[in-house]
mmCIF file of C-alpha atoms in Angstrom:
data_model
loop_
_atom_site.group_PDB
_atom_site.id
_atom_site.type_symbol
_atom_site.label_atom_id
_atom_site.label_comp_id
_atom_site.label_asym_id
_atom_site.label_seq_id
_atom_site.Cartn_x
_atom_site.Cartn_y
_atom_site.Cartn_z
ATOM 1 C CA MET A 1 18.790 200.481 90.708
ATOM 2 C CA ARG A 2 20.519 201.613 93.734
ATOM 3 C CA LYS A 3 23.084 199.436 94.977
ATOM 4 C CA ARG A 4 25.560 199.787 97.399
ATOM 5 C CA PHE A 5 29.034 198.634 98.030
ATOM 6 C CA LEU A 6 30.321 196.662 101.417
ATOM 7 C CA SER A 7 33.599 196.810 101.890
ATOM 8 C CA ALA A 8 35.896 194.315 103.593
ATOM 9 C CA ALA A 9 35.647 195.642 106.841
ATOM 10 C CA LEU A 10 31.650 195.137 107.609
ATOM 11 C CA ALA A 11 31.488 197.362 110.674
ATOM 12 C CA ALA A 12 32.894 200.129 108.816
ATOM 13 C CA ALA A 13 29.963 199.815 106.118
ATOM 14 C CA MET A 14 27.517 199.540 108.896
ATOM 15 C CA ALA A 15 28.629 203.114 110.058
ATOM 16 C CA ALA A 16 28.885 204.473 106.594
ATOM 17 C CA SER A 17 26.260 206.472 105.003
ATOM 18 C CA LEU A 18 23.918 204.248 102.907
ATOM 19 C CA LEU A 19 23.734 205.387 99.083
ATOM 20 C CA THR A 20 20.748 206.192 97.102
ATOM 21 C CA GLY A 21 19.818 204.604 94.813
ATOM 22 C CA CYS A 22 20.407 197.767 83.825
ATOM 23 C CA GLY A 23 23.442 194.295 61.670
ATOM 24 C CA SER A 24 26.077 192.850 64.128
ATOM 25 C CA SER A 25 24.776 191.926 68.216
ATOM 26 C CA ALA A 26 27.493 192.242 70.594
ATOM 27 C CA GLN A 27 27.265 187.958 70.595
ATOM 28 C CA GLN A 28 27.875 188.228 66.600
ATOM 29 C CA GLN A 29 30.901 190.253 67.256
ATOM 30 C CA ALA A 30 32.688 188.529 70.270
ATOM 31 C CA ALA A 31 31.984 185.277 68.534
ATOM 32 C CA GLY A 32 32.844 186.126 65.194
ATOM 33 C CA SER A 33 35.799 188.621 65.119
ATOM 34 C CA THR A 34 39.341 187.504 65.406
ATOM 35 C CA ALA A 35 40.455 191.309 64.880
ATOM 36 C CA GLU A 36 42.908 192.361 68.002
ATOM 37 C CA PRO A 37 41.779 195.178 69.792
ATOM 38 C CA ALA A 38 43.162 198.390 68.906
ATOM 39 C CA ALA A 39 46.286 199.358 70.936
ATOM 40 C CA GLU A 40 44.858 202.997 71.774
ATOM 41 C CA SER A 41 41.681 204.033 73.463
ATOM 42 C CA ALA A 42 38.604 204.047 70.988
ATOM 43 C CA ALA A 43 38.183 207.620 71.978
ATOM 44 C CA LYS A 44 40.922 208.719 69.765
ATOM 45 C CA PRO A 45 42.592 207.848 67.130
ATOM 46 C CA ALA A 46 46.198 206.999 66.834
ATOM 47 C CA ALA A 47 49.262 209.013 66.365
ATOM 48 C CA GLY A 48 49.431 209.623 63.199
ATOM 49 C CA GLU A 49 46.274 208.288 61.840
ATOM 50 C CA PRO A 50 43.392 210.637 60.125
ATOM 51 C CA ALA A 51 40.019 210.734 62.394
ATOM 52 C CA ALA A 52 37.338 208.645 61.557
ATOM 53 C CA ASP A 53 34.459 209.764 59.143
ATOM 54 C CA SER A 54 32.416 211.873 61.239
ATOM 55 C CA ASP A 55 29.438 211.013 59.308
ATOM 56 C CA LYS A 56 30.023 207.515 60.367
ATOM 57 C CA THR A 57 31.464 208.133 64.171
ATOM 58 C CA ILE A 58 29.017 207.766 66.933
ATOM 59 C CA ARG A 59 30.184 209.973 70.114
ATOM 60 C CA ILE A 60 29.065 208.582 73.185
ATOM 61 C CA GLY A 61 29.365 209.883 76.826
ATOM 62 C CA VAL A 62 29.273 207.690 79.582
ATOM 63 C CA VAL A 63 27.841 208.217 83.206
ATOM 64 C CA CYS A 64 28.785 205.655 86.055
ATOM 65 C CA SER A 65 29.597 205.879 90.004
ATOM 66 C CA MET A 66 33.537 206.128 89.617
ATOM 67 C CA THR A 67 34.195 207.534 92.913
ATOM 68 C CA GLY A 68 32.574 206.258 96.531
ATOM 69 C CA GLY A 69 31.556 202.982 98.011
ATOM 70 C CA SER A 70 30.252 201.939 94.277
ATOM 71 C CA ALA A 71 33.682 202.496 92.639
ATOM 72 C CA ILE A 72 33.931 198.919 91.786
ATOM 73 C CA TYR A 73 30.627 199.007 89.363
ATOM 74 C CA GLY A 74 32.655 202.187 87.418
ATOM 75 C CA GLU A 75 35.558 200.414 87.141
ATOM 76 C CA GLY A 76 33.770 197.798 85.221
ATOM 77 C CA ALA A 77 31.498 200.399 83.361
ATOM 78 C CA GLN A 78 34.994 201.613 82.445
ATOM 79 C CA ASN A 79 36.573 198.617 81.332
ATOM 80 C CA ALA A 80 33.731 197.275 79.554
ATOM 81 C CA VAL A 81 33.127 200.275 77.389
ATOM 82 C CA THR A 82 36.866 200.888 76.391
ATOM 83 C CA MET A 83 36.867 196.987 75.351
ATOM 84 C CA ALA A 84 33.554 197.310 73.436
ATOM 85 C CA ALA A 85 34.902 200.510 71.847
ATOM 86 C CA GLU A 86 37.975 198.982 70.699
ATOM 87 C CA GLU A 87 36.191 195.919 69.497
ATOM 88 C CA ILE A 88 33.539 197.817 67.068
ATOM 89 C CA ASN A 89 36.660 199.985 65.797
ATOM 90 C CA ALA A 90 39.083 197.169 64.966
ATOM 91 C CA GLY A 91 36.106 195.389 63.167
ATOM 92 C CA ASP A 92 34.457 195.987 59.832
ATOM 93 C CA SER A 93 31.489 197.584 61.387
ATOM 94 C CA GLU A 94 30.122 200.260 59.521
ATOM 95 C CA TYR A 95 30.164 202.640 61.869
ATOM 96 C CA LYS A 96 33.096 203.555 64.601
ATOM 97 C CA VAL A 97 32.377 204.971 68.396
ATOM 98 C CA GLU A 98 34.126 207.653 69.949
ATOM 99 C CA ILE A 99 33.775 207.713 73.702
ATOM 100 C CA VAL A 100 33.735 211.520 74.286
ATOM 101 C CA ASN A 101 35.624 212.945 77.204
ATOM 102 C CA GLY A 102 38.971 211.310 76.397
ATOM 103 C CA GLY A 103 37.376 208.017 76.565
ATOM 104 C CA LYS A 104 36.927 208.596 80.557
ATOM 105 C CA VAL A 105 33.207 207.662 82.072
ATOM 106 C CA ALA A 106 31.819 210.905 83.676
ATOM 107 C CA ASP A 107 31.545 210.576 87.492
ATOM 108 C CA ASP A 108 27.637 210.784 88.874
ATOM 109 C CA ALA A 109 29.105 209.854 92.073
ATOM 110 C CA SER A 110 25.810 208.284 93.324
ATOM 111 C CA ASP A 111 24.321 211.790 93.554
ATOM 112 C CA SER A 112 21.441 212.924 91.646
ATOM 113 C CA LYS A 113 23.294 216.748 91.583
ATOM 114 C CA GLN A 114 26.633 215.164 90.657
ATOM 115 C CA ALA A 115 24.727 212.863 87.737
ATOM 116 C CA ILE A 116 23.260 216.078 86.677
ATOM 117 C CA ASN A 117 26.711 217.845 86.765
ATOM 118 C CA ALA A 118 28.353 214.903 84.725
ATOM 119 C CA TYR A 119 25.326 214.945 82.000
ATOM 120 C CA ASN A 120 26.186 218.564 81.113
ATOM 121 C CA SER A 121 29.955 218.321 80.960
ATOM 122 C CA LEU A 122 29.528 215.420 78.537
ATOM 123 C CA MET A 123 26.733 217.733 76.693
ATOM 124 C CA LYS A 124 29.341 220.300 75.998
ATOM 125 C CA GLU A 125 31.090 217.453 73.867
ATOM 126 C CA SER A 126 28.033 217.352 71.432
ATOM 127 C CA PRO A 127 27.995 213.354 72.019
ATOM 128 C CA ASP A 128 25.258 211.695 69.482
ATOM 129 C CA ALA A 129 24.049 209.225 72.647
ATOM 130 C CA ILE A 130 24.405 208.945 76.850
ATOM 131 C CA LEU A 131 25.365 205.720 78.108
ATOM 132 C CA GLY A 132 24.014 204.835 81.801
ATOM 133 C CA CYS A 133 23.337 205.501 84.697
ATOM 134 C CA PHE A 134 23.468 202.458 86.736
ATOM 135 C CA PHE A 135 21.572 203.625 89.882
ATOM 136 C CA SER A 136 18.047 204.742 89.288
ATOM 137 C CA SER A 137 18.342 207.657 91.737
ATOM 138 C CA VAL A 138 20.782 209.480 89.345
ATOM 139 C CA THR A 139 19.545 208.332 86.179
ATOM 140 C CA LEU A 140 16.159 209.855 86.459
ATOM 141 C CA PRO A 141 16.920 213.258 86.600
ATOM 142 C CA ILE A 142 19.136 212.666 83.591
ATOM 143 C CA ALA A 143 16.387 210.832 81.750
ATOM 144 C CA GLU A 144 14.103 214.334 82.442
ATOM 145 C CA GLN A 145 16.878 216.501 81.021
ATOM 146 C CA ALA A 146 18.038 213.970 78.176
ATOM 147 C CA ALA A 147 13.901 213.871 77.170
ATOM 148 C CA LYS A 148 14.368 217.949 76.840
ATOM 149 C CA ASP A 149 17.662 217.615 74.785
ATOM 150 C CA ASN A 150 15.803 215.479 72.177
ATOM 151 C CA MET A 151 19.192 212.714 73.745
ATOM 152 C CA LEU A 152 19.168 209.095 73.272
ATOM 153 C CA LEU A 153 19.749 207.774 76.579
ATOM 154 C CA LEU A 154 20.443 204.000 76.960
ATOM 155 C CA ALA A 155 20.168 203.277 80.765
ATOM 156 C CA THR A 156 21.846 200.134 81.966
ATOM 157 C CA GLY A 157 21.468 199.252 85.680
ATOM 158 C CA ALA A 158 18.381 201.697 86.321
ATOM 159 C CA THR A 159 15.733 199.067 86.890
ATOM 160 C CA ASN A 160 13.042 201.782 87.993
ATOM 161 C CA LYS A 161 9.849 201.999 85.820
ATOM 162 C CA ASP A 162 9.617 205.498 85.442
ATOM 163 C CA VAL A 163 13.230 206.301 84.333
ATOM 164 C CA THR A 164 11.984 205.090 80.366
ATOM 165 C CA LEU A 165 8.771 206.675 80.793
ATOM 166 C CA LYS A 166 10.275 210.015 80.745
ATOM 167 C CA GLY A 167 10.723 210.534 76.887
ATOM 168 C CA PRO A 168 10.401 208.577 73.507
ATOM 169 C CA GLY A 169 14.204 208.324 73.354
ATOM 170 C CA ILE A 170 14.963 206.848 76.862
ATOM 171 C CA PHE A 171 15.912 202.850 76.781
ATOM 172 C CA ARG A 172 17.475 200.536 78.936
ATOM 173 C CA ASP A 173 19.376 197.267 78.668
ATOM 174 C CA CYS A 174 18.446 195.642 81.965
ATOM 175 C CA PHE A 175 14.989 194.234 83.457
ATOM 176 C CA ILE A 176 12.356 196.447 85.263
ATOM 177 C CA ASP A 177 12.066 196.016 89.150
ATOM 178 C CA PRO A 178 8.548 194.481 88.571
ATOM 179 C CA TYR A 179 9.894 192.378 86.171
ATOM 180 C CA GLN A 180 12.506 190.879 88.775
ATOM 181 C CA GLY A 181 9.890 190.883 91.279
ATOM 182 C CA LYS A 182 7.734 188.419 89.130
ATOM 183 C CA MET A 183 10.709 186.303 88.110
ATOM 184 C CA ALA A 184 11.228 185.809 91.724
ATOM 185 C CA ALA A 185 8.059 184.673 92.426
ATOM 186 C CA GLN A 186 8.270 182.242 89.361
ATOM 187 C CA PHE A 187 11.467 180.697 90.838
ATOM 188 C CA ALA A 188 9.875 180.393 94.443
ATOM 189 C CA LYS A 189 6.827 178.381 92.696
ATOM 190 C CA GLU A 190 9.326 176.493 90.444
ATOM 191 C CA LYS A 191 10.744 175.357 93.921
ATOM 192 C CA GLY A 192 7.883 174.384 95.505
ATOM 193 C CA TRP A 193 8.269 176.323 98.377
ATOM 194 C CA SER A 194 4.295 177.495 99.135
ATOM 195 C CA LYS A 195 4.732 180.255 102.170
ATOM 196 C CA ALA A 196 6.429 183.317 101.731
ATOM 197 C CA ALA A 197 7.900 186.115 104.285
ATOM 198 C CA VAL A 198 9.010 189.522 103.149
ATOM 199 C CA ILE A 199 10.970 191.780 104.517
ATOM 200 C CA TYR A 200 11.677 195.232 102.669
ATOM 201 C CA ALA A 201 12.899 198.496 103.188
ATOM 202 C CA LYS A 202 10.298 200.915 103.516
ATOM 203 C CA ASP A 203 12.352 203.821 102.496
ATOM 204 C CA ASP A 204 13.382 202.853 99.362
ATOM 205 C CA ASP A 205 11.778 202.923 96.271
ATOM 206 C CA TYR A 206 13.498 199.664 94.622
ATOM 207 C CA SER A 207 12.914 197.781 97.819
ATOM 208 C CA ASN A 208 9.273 198.622 97.789
ATOM 209 C CA GLY A 209 8.988 198.227 93.831
ATOM 210 C CA LEU A 210 10.299 194.622 94.378
ATOM 211 C CA LYS A 211 8.180 193.936 97.076
ATOM 212 C CA ASP A 212 4.795 194.680 95.534
ATOM 213 C CA ALA A 213 5.718 192.744 92.277
ATOM 214 C CA PHE A 214 6.706 189.854 94.343
ATOM 215 C CA ILE A 215 3.425 189.899 96.765
ATOM 216 C CA GLU A 216 1.294 190.198 93.809
ATOM 217 C CA ASN A 217 2.906 187.193 91.783
ATOM 218 C CA ALA A 218 3.197 185.061 94.726
ATOM 219 C CA GLU A 219 -0.496 185.203 95.574
ATOM 220 C CA ALA A 220 -1.051 184.653 91.596
ATOM 221 C CA ASN A 221 0.726 181.724 92.091
ATOM 222 C CA GLY A 222 -0.557 180.176 94.741
ATOM 223 C CA ILE A 223 2.221 181.044 97.254
ATOM 224 C CA GLU A 224 0.633 182.179 100.664
ATOM 225 C CA VAL A 225 2.610 185.449 102.069
ATOM 226 C CA VAL A 226 2.656 184.762 105.757
ATOM 227 C CA TYR A 227 4.268 187.748 106.687
ATOM 228 C CA THR A 228 5.437 190.831 105.772
ATOM 229 C CA GLY A 229 8.186 192.850 107.776
ATOM 230 C CA GLU A 230 9.406 196.590 107.371
ATOM 231 C CA CYS A 231 13.124 198.012 108.059
ATOM 232 C CA THR A 232 14.932 200.846 106.601
ATOM 233 C CA THR A 233 18.315 201.158 104.842
ATOM 234 C CA LYS A 234 20.118 202.079 107.924
ATOM 235 C CA ASP A 235 18.949 199.076 109.961
ATOM 236 C CA THR A 236 21.579 196.715 111.480
ATOM 237 C CA ASP A 237 19.269 194.495 113.805
ATOM 238 C CA PHE A 238 16.696 192.425 112.071
ATOM 239 C CA SER A 239 16.398 190.047 114.779
ATOM 240 C CA SER A 240 12.519 191.206 115.265
ATOM 241 C CA GLN A 241 11.524 190.642 112.041
ATOM 242 C CA THR A 242 12.974 187.387 111.151
ATOM 243 C CA SER A 243 11.753 185.781 114.482
ATOM 244 C CA GLN A 244 8.141 186.584 112.916
ATOM 245 C CA VAL A 245 9.188 184.945 109.473
ATOM 246 C CA VAL A 246 10.274 181.568 111.867
ATOM 247 C CA ALA A 247 6.751 182.108 114.267
ATOM 248 C CA LYS A 248 4.627 182.273 110.988
ATOM 249 C CA GLY A 249 6.178 179.064 109.906
ATOM 250 C CA ALA A 250 7.549 180.469 106.425
ATOM 251 C CA ASP A 251 9.691 178.345 104.044
ATOM 252 C CA PHE A 252 10.939 181.287 101.879
ATOM 253 C CA LEU A 253 11.993 184.736 102.515
ATOM 254 C CA PHE A 254 12.210 187.549 100.349
ATOM 255 C CA TYR A 255 14.561 190.174 101.290
ATOM 256 C CA PRO A 256 14.566 192.682 97.868
ATOM 257 C CA CYS A 257 17.664 195.335 99.061
ATOM 258 C CA PHE A 258 20.964 195.904 99.065
ATOM 259 C CA LEU A 259 24.137 193.947 99.421
ATOM 260 C CA ASP A 260 25.548 195.650 102.504
ATOM 261 C CA THR A 261 22.996 194.852 104.625
ATOM 262 C CA VAL A 262 22.368 191.367 102.956
ATOM 263 C CA PRO A 263 24.872 189.418 105.258
ATOM 264 C CA LEU A 264 23.394 191.109 108.384
ATOM 265 C CA LEU A 265 19.523 190.125 107.361
ATOM 266 C CA VAL A 266 20.928 186.756 106.579
ATOM 267 C CA SER A 267 22.922 186.035 109.563
ATOM 268 C CA ALA A 268 19.939 187.286 111.783
ATOM 269 C CA ALA A 269 17.361 184.627 109.843
ATOM 270 C CA ARG A 270 19.766 181.890 110.539
ATOM 271 C CA ASP A 271 20.447 182.790 114.295
ATOM 272 C CA ALA A 272 16.447 182.799 114.550
ATOM 273 C CA GLY A 273 16.426 179.246 113.538
ATOM 274 C CA PHE A 274 15.268 180.236 109.574
ATOM 275 C CA GLU A 275 16.165 177.365 107.915
ATOM 276 C CA GLY A 276 14.347 177.757 104.945
ATOM 277 C CA ALA A 277 15.523 179.772 101.348
ATOM 278 C CA ILE A 278 16.343 183.593 101.353
ATOM 279 C CA MET A 279 16.311 185.661 98.158
ATOM 280 C CA GLY A 280 16.926 189.142 97.329
ATOM 281 C CA GLY A 281 17.112 191.081 93.451
ATOM 282 C CA ASP A 282 19.941 192.209 91.752
ATOM 283 C CA GLY A 283 20.746 194.646 94.543
ATOM 284 C CA TRP A 284 22.480 191.230 96.010
ATOM 285 C CA ASP A 285 25.390 191.445 93.618
ATOM 286 C CA GLY A 286 28.729 191.820 94.992
ATOM 287 C CA ALA A 287 27.764 190.915 98.740
ATOM 288 C CA ASP A 288 30.652 190.124 100.939
ATOM 289 C CA THR A 289 30.070 186.964 102.448
ATOM 290 C CA SER A 290 33.135 186.765 104.614
ATOM 291 C CA GLY A 291 32.890 185.160 107.881
ATOM 292 C CA PHE A 292 29.045 184.306 106.824
ATOM 293 C CA GLU A 293 30.017 181.748 104.110
ATOM 294 C CA ASP A 294 28.076 178.965 105.911
ATOM 295 C CA LYS A 295 24.502 180.986 106.588
ATOM 296 C CA PHE A 296 24.051 181.647 103.021
ATOM 297 C CA GLU A 297 23.853 178.149 101.888
ATOM 298 C CA ASN A 298 20.135 177.791 100.330
ATOM 299 C CA CYS A 299 20.374 181.771 99.357
ATOM 300 C CA TYR A 300 19.864 183.096 96.004
ATOM 301 C CA PHE A 301 19.083 186.072 93.809
ATOM 302 C CA THR A 302 18.200 187.326 90.559
ATOM 303 C CA ASN A 303 20.561 188.894 88.419
ATOM 304 C CA HIS A 304 21.123 190.366 84.698
ATOM 305 C CA TYR A 305 23.689 187.713 83.690
ATOM 306 C CA SER A 306 26.022 184.907 84.999
ATOM 307 C CA SER A 307 29.339 185.081 84.154
ATOM 308 C CA GLU A 308 29.367 181.342 84.262
ATOM 309 C CA ASP A 309 26.628 180.871 81.859
ATOM 310 C CA THR A 310 27.583 179.147 79.050
ATOM 311 C CA ALA A 311 25.805 180.909 76.076
ATOM 312 C CA PRO A 312 28.809 182.062 73.612
ATOM 313 C CA ALA A 313 28.033 185.663 74.167
ATOM 314 C CA VAL A 314 28.589 185.244 77.949
ATOM 315 C CA ALA A 315 31.646 183.456 77.248
ATOM 316 C CA ASN A 316 33.579 185.481 75.138
ATOM 317 C CA PHE A 317 32.863 188.530 76.893
ATOM 318 C CA VAL A 318 34.085 186.931 80.370
ATOM 319 C CA SER A 319 37.222 185.595 78.725
ATOM 320 C CA LYS A 320 38.057 188.808 76.848
ATOM 321 C CA TYR A 321 37.309 190.852 80.064
ATOM 322 C CA THR A 322 39.530 189.052 82.638
ATOM 323 C CA GLU A 323 42.222 188.512 80.121
ATOM 324 C CA LYS A 324 42.470 192.135 79.931
ATOM 325 C CA TYR A 325 41.424 193.320 83.382
ATOM 326 C CA GLY A 326 40.935 190.624 85.452
ATOM 327 C CA ALA A 327 37.903 189.332 87.571
ATOM 328 C CA GLU A 328 37.426 191.897 90.612
ATOM 329 C CA SER A 329 35.629 194.296 88.360
ATOM 330 C CA LEU A 330 33.468 191.581 86.217
ATOM 331 C CA ASN A 331 29.991 192.206 87.560
ATOM 332 C CA ALA A 332 26.714 192.672 85.772
ATOM 333 C CA CYS A 333 27.202 196.467 85.413
ATOM 334 C CA ALA A 334 30.118 195.728 83.002
ATOM 335 C CA ALA A 335 28.159 192.818 80.854
ATOM 336 C CA LEU A 336 25.385 196.133 80.837
ATOM 337 C CA TYR A 337 27.382 198.880 79.891
ATOM 338 C CA TYR A 338 29.111 196.353 77.375
ATOM 339 C CA ASP A 339 26.064 195.192 75.356
ATOM 340 C CA GLY A 340 25.091 199.176 75.741
ATOM 341 C CA VAL A 341 27.916 200.252 73.538
ATOM 342 C CA TYR A 342 27.064 197.475 71.036
ATOM 343 C CA MET A 343 23.242 198.508 71.100
ATOM 344 C CA ILE A 344 24.094 201.942 70.124
ATOM 345 C CA ALA A 345 26.430 200.743 67.283
ATOM 346 C CA GLU A 346 23.553 198.630 65.933
ATOM 347 C CA ALA A 347 20.931 201.692 66.711
ATOM 348 C CA ALA A 348 23.485 203.743 64.109
ATOM 349 C CA LYS A 349 22.919 200.549 61.510
ATOM 350 C CA ASN A 350 19.098 200.342 61.815
ATOM 351 C CA GLY A 351 18.605 204.248 61.933
ATOM 352 C CA GLY A 352 21.059 205.025 59.040
ATOM 353 C CA GLY A 353 22.694 207.345 60.426
ATOM 354 C CA ALA A 354 25.063 208.569 63.997
ATOM 355 C CA ASP A 355 23.167 211.434 64.909
ATOM 356 C CA SER A 356 20.828 211.151 68.058
ATOM 357 C CA ALA A 357 17.608 211.472 65.863
ATOM 358 C CA SER A 358 18.669 208.214 63.908
ATOM 359 C CA LEU A 359 20.053 206.301 66.898
ATOM 360 C CA ILE A 360 16.720 206.900 68.701
ATOM 361 C CA LYS A 361 15.197 205.713 65.451
ATOM 362 C CA GLY A 362 17.236 202.666 65.327
ATOM 363 C CA MET A 363 16.851 201.819 68.994
ATOM 364 C CA THR A 364 12.987 201.938 68.871
ATOM 365 C CA GLY A 365 11.741 198.350 69.091
ATOM 366 C CA MET A 366 15.321 196.710 68.515
ATOM 367 C CA GLU A 367 15.739 193.256 68.947
ATOM 368 C CA PHE A 368 19.356 192.362 70.051
ATOM 369 C CA THR A 369 21.296 189.851 71.016
ATOM 370 C CA GLY A 370 24.312 190.173 73.796
ATOM 371 C CA VAL A 371 25.599 189.293 76.946
ATOM 372 C CA GLY A 372 22.383 189.631 78.531
ATOM 373 C CA GLY A 373 20.609 187.349 76.115
ATOM 374 C CA THR A 374 18.258 188.103 73.445
ATOM 375 C CA PHE A 375 15.538 190.595 73.918
ATOM 376 C CA THR A 376 13.367 193.069 72.038
ATOM 377 C CA LEU A 377 12.664 196.486 73.539
ATOM 378 C CA ASP A 378 8.813 197.076 73.950
ATOM 379 C CA GLU A 379 6.898 200.363 73.512
ATOM 380 C CA ASN A 380 8.467 201.713 76.348
ATOM 381 C CA GLY A 381 12.426 201.404 75.590
ATOM 382 C CA ASP A 382 12.692 198.299 77.811
ATOM 383 C CA PRO A 383 13.550 194.848 77.353
ATOM 384 C CA GLU A 384 11.862 191.470 78.667
ATOM 385 C CA LYS A 385 14.459 189.226 78.753
ATOM 386 C CA SER A 386 15.920 186.398 80.785
ATOM 387 C CA VAL A 387 17.090 186.645 83.890
ATOM 388 C CA ALA A 388 19.824 184.495 85.836
ATOM 389 C CA ILE A 389 19.541 182.857 89.354
ATOM 390 C CA ASN A 390 22.305 182.826 91.463
ATOM 391 C CA THR A 391 23.269 180.805 94.802
ATOM 392 C CA PHE A 392 26.083 180.398 96.866
ATOM 393 C CA GLU A 393 28.247 177.661 97.822
ATOM 394 C CA ASP A 394 30.388 178.277 100.465
ATOM 395 C CA GLY A 395 29.813 182.173 100.327
ATOM 396 C CA THR A 396 31.005 182.008 96.348
ATOM 397 C CA VAL A 397 28.285 182.913 94.021
ATOM 398 C CA LYS A 398 27.325 180.496 91.666
ATOM 399 C CA TRP A 399 25.190 180.324 88.767
ATOM 400 C CA LEU A 400 21.948 178.139 89.351
ATOM 401 C CA MET A 401 20.010 178.410 86.233
ATOM 402 C CA THR A 402 18.468 181.355 83.473
ATOM 403 C CA LEU A 403 14.784 181.474 83.437
ATOM 404 C CA SER A 404 13.511 183.177 80.640
ATOM 405 C CA PRO A 405 10.266 185.428 80.443
ATOM 406 C CA SER A 406 8.118 182.026 78.978
ATOM 407 C CA GLY A 407 9.410 180.408 82.225
ATOM 408 C CA ASP A 408 11.918 177.992 80.512
ATOM 409 C CA LYS A 409 14.846 177.035 82.177
ATOM 410 C CA LYS A 410 18.572 176.079 81.204
#
């Protein structure tokens, strides 16, 4: 998934260039372990202690965006993998975890060329697995190379459906774009909205994928799509499209674009007189609603998890993370990377070894329970998992419900 981070100064973000773009389970570990986290980073043994048995140590290279407008995601990823590694290494797991690169996440800078550079730098340290990236645009080239190298790659937020099709050793722990669009349509049907409008960024694969999936599933669920409007990732004026939404009599607007333009679209729709529901995908995560709080009433977005979810795995993760790092970088990216470390440790147990071939064997068809729920990886290495539906109250994100693949909700 390609996402963008909206700075506090909305005007500056509008002018800036837009980025191009998810044994013991994590739940069981989080709920059952009473050991204190290791004092030192899991990347190296504490001073004076011998190194862990190399046959039982999984060397993981991690990639995410650590600089630029998406650095908040990289911060969450760094904190999450450190915390997960500390928990695993302090527990009774047969396999231990070492984060290569001195425990640091390699920076893909939200750029495909830099992503390959980051991957190559990690490969020099002979990792057993690579975890990342968060954006599809930078994950796709890494997936192609990892497949050639027979290296296990566990993508996190990369929701483009083609990522895991690059090879049998490519997996992910996030849902894919078509599935996300399907669940948005399911939610619209659940709420009784019958006339939908769609505005999407024609120059963006993420937006196109969600748009196509939503329209297909909306029509299958008896929802009439009365208007489909185009924009680009660089647009800041949506008055023309939103006026058409109102004119066509829509009661639901689907805007599958990224967080930097979300306040502008929502504001334009309300100014045009649209009072219906507005919904987006996980690209809305982190949108800055400052100054637009009242306009975000009756707005929703799908996401990989909600920090307000009462499931034990979520509650434990949120409690530990906020105690160690605070809440500012607690986002879906952090949750996905946290689950990713536990999934790789689980793969070693399932496959009977810490080497890449054993990890790929152990990851194939894995059933896993973690912060992102319980799921089984399908034949492509993709999970069909529950989707959190978030809404807004006074501009603050609030968990509304979680929809399961079968349509059940909580």
